[in-house]
CSV table of C-alpha atoms in Angstrom, one decimal:
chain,number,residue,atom,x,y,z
R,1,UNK,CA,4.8,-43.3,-60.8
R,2,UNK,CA,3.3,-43.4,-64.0
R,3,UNK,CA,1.9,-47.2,-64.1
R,4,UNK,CA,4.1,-48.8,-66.4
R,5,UNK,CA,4.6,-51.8,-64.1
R,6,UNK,CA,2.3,-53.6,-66.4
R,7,UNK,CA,2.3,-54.5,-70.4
R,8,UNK,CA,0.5,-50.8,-71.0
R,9,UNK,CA,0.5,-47.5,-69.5
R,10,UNK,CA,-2.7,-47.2,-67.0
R,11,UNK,CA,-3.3,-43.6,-67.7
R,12,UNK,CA,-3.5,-44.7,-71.5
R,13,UNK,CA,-5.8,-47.4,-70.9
R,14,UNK,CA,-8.3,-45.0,-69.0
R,15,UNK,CA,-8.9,-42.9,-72.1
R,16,UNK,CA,-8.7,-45.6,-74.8
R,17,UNK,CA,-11.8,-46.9,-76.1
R,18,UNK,CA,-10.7,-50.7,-75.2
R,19,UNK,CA,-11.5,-49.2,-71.7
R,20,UNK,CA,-14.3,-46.6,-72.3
R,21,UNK,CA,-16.7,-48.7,-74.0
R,22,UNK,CA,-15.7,-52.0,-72.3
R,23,UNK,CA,-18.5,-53.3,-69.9
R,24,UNK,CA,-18.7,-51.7,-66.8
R,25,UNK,CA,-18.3,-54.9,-64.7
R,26,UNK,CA,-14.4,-55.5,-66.8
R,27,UNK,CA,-14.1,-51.7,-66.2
R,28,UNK,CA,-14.7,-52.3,-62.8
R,29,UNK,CA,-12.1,-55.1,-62.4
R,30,UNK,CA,-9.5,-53.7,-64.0
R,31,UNK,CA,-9.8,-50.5,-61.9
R,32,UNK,CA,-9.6,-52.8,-59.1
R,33,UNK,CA,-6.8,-54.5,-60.1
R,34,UNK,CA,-4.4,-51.6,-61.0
R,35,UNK,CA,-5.6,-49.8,-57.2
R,36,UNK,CA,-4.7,-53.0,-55.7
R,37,UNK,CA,-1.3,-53.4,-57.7
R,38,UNK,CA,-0.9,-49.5,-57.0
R,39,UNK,CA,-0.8,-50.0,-52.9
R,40,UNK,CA,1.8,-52.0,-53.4
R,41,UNK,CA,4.0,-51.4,-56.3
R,42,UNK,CA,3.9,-47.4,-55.6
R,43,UNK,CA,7.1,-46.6,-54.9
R,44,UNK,CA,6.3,-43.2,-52.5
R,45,UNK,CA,3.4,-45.0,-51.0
R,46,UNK,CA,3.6,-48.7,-51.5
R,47,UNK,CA,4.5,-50.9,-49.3
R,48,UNK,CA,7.3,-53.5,-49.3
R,49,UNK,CA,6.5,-56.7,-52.1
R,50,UNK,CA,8.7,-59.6,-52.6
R,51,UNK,CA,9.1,-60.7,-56.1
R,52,UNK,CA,6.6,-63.3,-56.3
R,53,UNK,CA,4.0,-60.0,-54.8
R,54,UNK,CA,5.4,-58.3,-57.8
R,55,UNK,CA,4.5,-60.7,-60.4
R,56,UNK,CA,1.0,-61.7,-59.0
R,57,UNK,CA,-0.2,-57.9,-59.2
R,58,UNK,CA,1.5,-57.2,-62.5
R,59,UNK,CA,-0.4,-60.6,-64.0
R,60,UNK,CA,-3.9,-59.2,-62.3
R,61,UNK,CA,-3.8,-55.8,-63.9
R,62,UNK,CA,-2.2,-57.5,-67.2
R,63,UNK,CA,-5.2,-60.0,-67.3
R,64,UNK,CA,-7.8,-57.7,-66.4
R,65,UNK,CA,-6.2,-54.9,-69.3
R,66,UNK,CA,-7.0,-58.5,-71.8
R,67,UNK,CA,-10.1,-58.7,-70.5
R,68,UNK,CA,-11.5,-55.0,-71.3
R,69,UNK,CA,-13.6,-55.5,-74.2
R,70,UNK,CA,-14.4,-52.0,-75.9
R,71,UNK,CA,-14.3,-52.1,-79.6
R,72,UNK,CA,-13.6,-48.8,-81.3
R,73,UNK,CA,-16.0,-47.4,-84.0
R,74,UNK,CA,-14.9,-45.7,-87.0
R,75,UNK,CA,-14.7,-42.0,-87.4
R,76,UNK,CA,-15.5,-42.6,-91.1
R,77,UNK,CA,-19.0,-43.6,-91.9
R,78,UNK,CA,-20.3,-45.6,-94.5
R,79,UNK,CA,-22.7,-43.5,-96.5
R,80,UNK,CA,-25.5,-45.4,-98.2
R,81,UNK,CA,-28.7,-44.6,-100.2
R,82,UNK,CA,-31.0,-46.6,-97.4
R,83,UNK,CA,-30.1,-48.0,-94.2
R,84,UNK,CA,-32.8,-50.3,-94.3
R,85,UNK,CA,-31.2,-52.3,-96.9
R,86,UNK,CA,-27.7,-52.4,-96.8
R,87,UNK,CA,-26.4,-53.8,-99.9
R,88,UNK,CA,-23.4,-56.4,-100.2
R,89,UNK,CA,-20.9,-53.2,-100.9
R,90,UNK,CA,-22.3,-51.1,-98.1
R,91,UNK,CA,-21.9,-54.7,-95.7
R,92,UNK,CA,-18.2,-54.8,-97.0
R,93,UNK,CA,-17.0,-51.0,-96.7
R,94,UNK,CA,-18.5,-51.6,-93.2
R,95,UNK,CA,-16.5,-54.4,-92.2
R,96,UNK,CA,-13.4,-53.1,-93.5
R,97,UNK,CA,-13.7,-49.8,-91.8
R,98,UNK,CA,-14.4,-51.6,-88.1
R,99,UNK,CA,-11.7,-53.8,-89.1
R,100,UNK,CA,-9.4,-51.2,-89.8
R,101,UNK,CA,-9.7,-49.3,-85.9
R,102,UNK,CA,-9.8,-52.8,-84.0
R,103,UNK,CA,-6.8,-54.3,-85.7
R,104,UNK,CA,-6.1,-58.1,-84.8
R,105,UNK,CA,-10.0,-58.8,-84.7
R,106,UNK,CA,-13.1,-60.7,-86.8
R,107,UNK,CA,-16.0,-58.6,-87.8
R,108,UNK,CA,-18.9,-59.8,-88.6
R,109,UNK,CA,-21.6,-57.7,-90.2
R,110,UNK,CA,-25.3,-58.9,-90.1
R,111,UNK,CA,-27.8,-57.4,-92.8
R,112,UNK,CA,-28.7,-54.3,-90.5
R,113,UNK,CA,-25.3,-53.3,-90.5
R,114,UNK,CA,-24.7,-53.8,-86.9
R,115,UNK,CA,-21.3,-55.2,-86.0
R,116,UNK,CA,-20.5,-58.1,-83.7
R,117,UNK,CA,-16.1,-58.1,-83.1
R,118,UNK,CA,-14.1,-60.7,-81.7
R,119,UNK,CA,-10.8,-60.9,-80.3
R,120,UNK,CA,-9.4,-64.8,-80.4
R,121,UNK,CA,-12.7,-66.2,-78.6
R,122,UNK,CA,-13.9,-62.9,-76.6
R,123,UNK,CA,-16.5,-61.0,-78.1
R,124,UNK,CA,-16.2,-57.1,-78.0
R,125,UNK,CA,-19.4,-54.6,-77.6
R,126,UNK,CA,-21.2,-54.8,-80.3
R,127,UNK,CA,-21.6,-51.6,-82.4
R,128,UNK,CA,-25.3,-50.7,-83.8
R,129,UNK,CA,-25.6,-50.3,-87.3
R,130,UNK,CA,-26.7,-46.6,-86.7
R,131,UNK,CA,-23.4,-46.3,-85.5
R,132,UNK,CA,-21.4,-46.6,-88.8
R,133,UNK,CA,-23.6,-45.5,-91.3
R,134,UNK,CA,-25.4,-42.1,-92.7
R,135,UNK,CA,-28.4,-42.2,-95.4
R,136,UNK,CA,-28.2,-40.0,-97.8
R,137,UNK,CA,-31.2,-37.1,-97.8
R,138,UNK,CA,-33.1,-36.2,-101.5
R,139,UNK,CA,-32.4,-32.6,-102.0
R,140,UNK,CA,-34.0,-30.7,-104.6
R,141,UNK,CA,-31.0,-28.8,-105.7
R,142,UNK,CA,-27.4,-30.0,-104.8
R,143,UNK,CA,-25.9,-26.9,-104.8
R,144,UNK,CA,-28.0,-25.2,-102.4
R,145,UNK,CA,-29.8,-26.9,-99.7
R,146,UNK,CA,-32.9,-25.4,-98.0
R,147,UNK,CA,-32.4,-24.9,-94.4
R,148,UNK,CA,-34.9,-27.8,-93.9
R,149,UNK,CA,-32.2,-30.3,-95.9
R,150,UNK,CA,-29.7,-28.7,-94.1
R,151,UNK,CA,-31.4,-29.8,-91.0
R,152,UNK,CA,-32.7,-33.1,-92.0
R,153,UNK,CA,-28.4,-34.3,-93.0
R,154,UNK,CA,-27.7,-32.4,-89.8
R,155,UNK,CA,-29.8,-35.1,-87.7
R,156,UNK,CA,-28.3,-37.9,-90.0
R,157,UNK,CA,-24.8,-37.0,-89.2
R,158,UNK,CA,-25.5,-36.2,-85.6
R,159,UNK,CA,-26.8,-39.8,-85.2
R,160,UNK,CA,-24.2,-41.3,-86.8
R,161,UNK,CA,-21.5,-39.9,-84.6
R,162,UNK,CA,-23.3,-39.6,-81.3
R,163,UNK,CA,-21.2,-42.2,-79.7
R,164,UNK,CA,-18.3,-40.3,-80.5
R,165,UNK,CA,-18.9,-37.3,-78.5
R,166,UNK,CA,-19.7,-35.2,-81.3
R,167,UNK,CA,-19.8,-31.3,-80.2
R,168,UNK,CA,-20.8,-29.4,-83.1
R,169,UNK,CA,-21.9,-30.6,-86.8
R,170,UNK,CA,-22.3,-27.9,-89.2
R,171,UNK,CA,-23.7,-28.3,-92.7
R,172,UNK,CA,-22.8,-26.1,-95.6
R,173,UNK,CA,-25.7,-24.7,-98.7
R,174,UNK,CA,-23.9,-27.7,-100.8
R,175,UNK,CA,-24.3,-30.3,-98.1
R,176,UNK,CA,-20.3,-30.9,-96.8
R,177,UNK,CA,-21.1,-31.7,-93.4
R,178,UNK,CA,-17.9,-30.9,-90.5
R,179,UNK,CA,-18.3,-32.8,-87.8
R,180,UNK,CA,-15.9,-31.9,-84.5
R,181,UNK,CA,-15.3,-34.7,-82.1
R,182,UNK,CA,-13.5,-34.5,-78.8
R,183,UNK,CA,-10.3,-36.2,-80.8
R,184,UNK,CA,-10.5,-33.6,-83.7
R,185,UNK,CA,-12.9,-33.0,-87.1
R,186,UNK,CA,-14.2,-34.8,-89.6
R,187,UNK,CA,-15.1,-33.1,-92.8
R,188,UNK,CA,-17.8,-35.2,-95.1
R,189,UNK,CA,-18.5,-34.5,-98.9
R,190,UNK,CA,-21.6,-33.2,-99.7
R,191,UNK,CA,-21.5,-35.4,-102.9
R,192,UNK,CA,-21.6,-38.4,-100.3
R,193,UNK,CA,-24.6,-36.9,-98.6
R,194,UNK,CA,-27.2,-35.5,-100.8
């Protein structure tokens, strides 16, 4: 039994972010709605469904999958001289880059970078600006960052990519921050930082 009764693999679902950052009450119904379909549809387990049965519980956990609203957020950040005012390029690269992980949606992008995403007429968690973008830090020499700059992009980075899961963020003398997420590593440019 692997779930596949319905238009998506549930074990798929539980771990994508349409799932993990959809509200908890549309978490909560479409768990509900695949334990329910489960009981019956199960073939070691279940119990006996006529065809109409079938179709009901495959329609429940299909609408309640449409229902999850998580939006994804970017691995890639937008890095820009001050988050505090975006300009019209930083806006755009932010757009495109939600756009690119939440394909079939509408971003819109208001002045603090924040993110509101729509799917047809249902509106997806919103993603904080803080979310997508890094400042840059003023270093005294690019090639060779005191440990306090090291520490001050550290933070930057670290905040940009908490929602990710981010486990480690190292910073090298010339800036290049690694970043390693649960889902693998992101390497940025220290030309991009400093």
């Amino acid at each position: 039994y692997d779930g596949a009764y319905a238009d998506h693999v549930v074990g798929t679902v539980k771990h994508s972010d349409r799932y993990l950052n959809a509200d908890e009450k549309k978490q909560s119904a479409y768990d509900q709605a695949v334990e329910a379909a489960k009981e019956v549809l199960d073939k070691e387990k279940g119990q006996y469904a006529d065809q109409p049965k079938v179709e009901e519980l495959t329609t429940a956990v299909n609408n309640a999958w449409e229902a999850l609203n998580g939006s994804t957020i970017p691995t890639q950040k937008v890095v820009v001289a001050d988050p505090l005012k975006l300009t019209p390029d930083e806006l755009e690269q932010i757009k495109q880059k939600v756009a690119a992980v939440n394909p079939g949606t509408t971003v819109e992008v208001a002045s603090d970078g924040s993110v509101t995403i729509k799917r047809g007429n249902q509106v997806l968690t919103p993603i904080a600006g803080d979310q997508l973008v890094i400042g840059r830090t003023k270093v005294n020499d690019l090639k060779n960052l005191t440990p306090i700059e090291q520490g001050e992009v550290k933070q930057k980075v670290l905040t940009a990519y908490q929602s990710l899961g981010v486990t480690i963020v190292t910073i090298s003398n010339d800036g290049t921050a690694t970043v390693t997420l649960p889902s693998g590593s992101v390497t940025i440019p220290g030309t991009d930082l400093v």
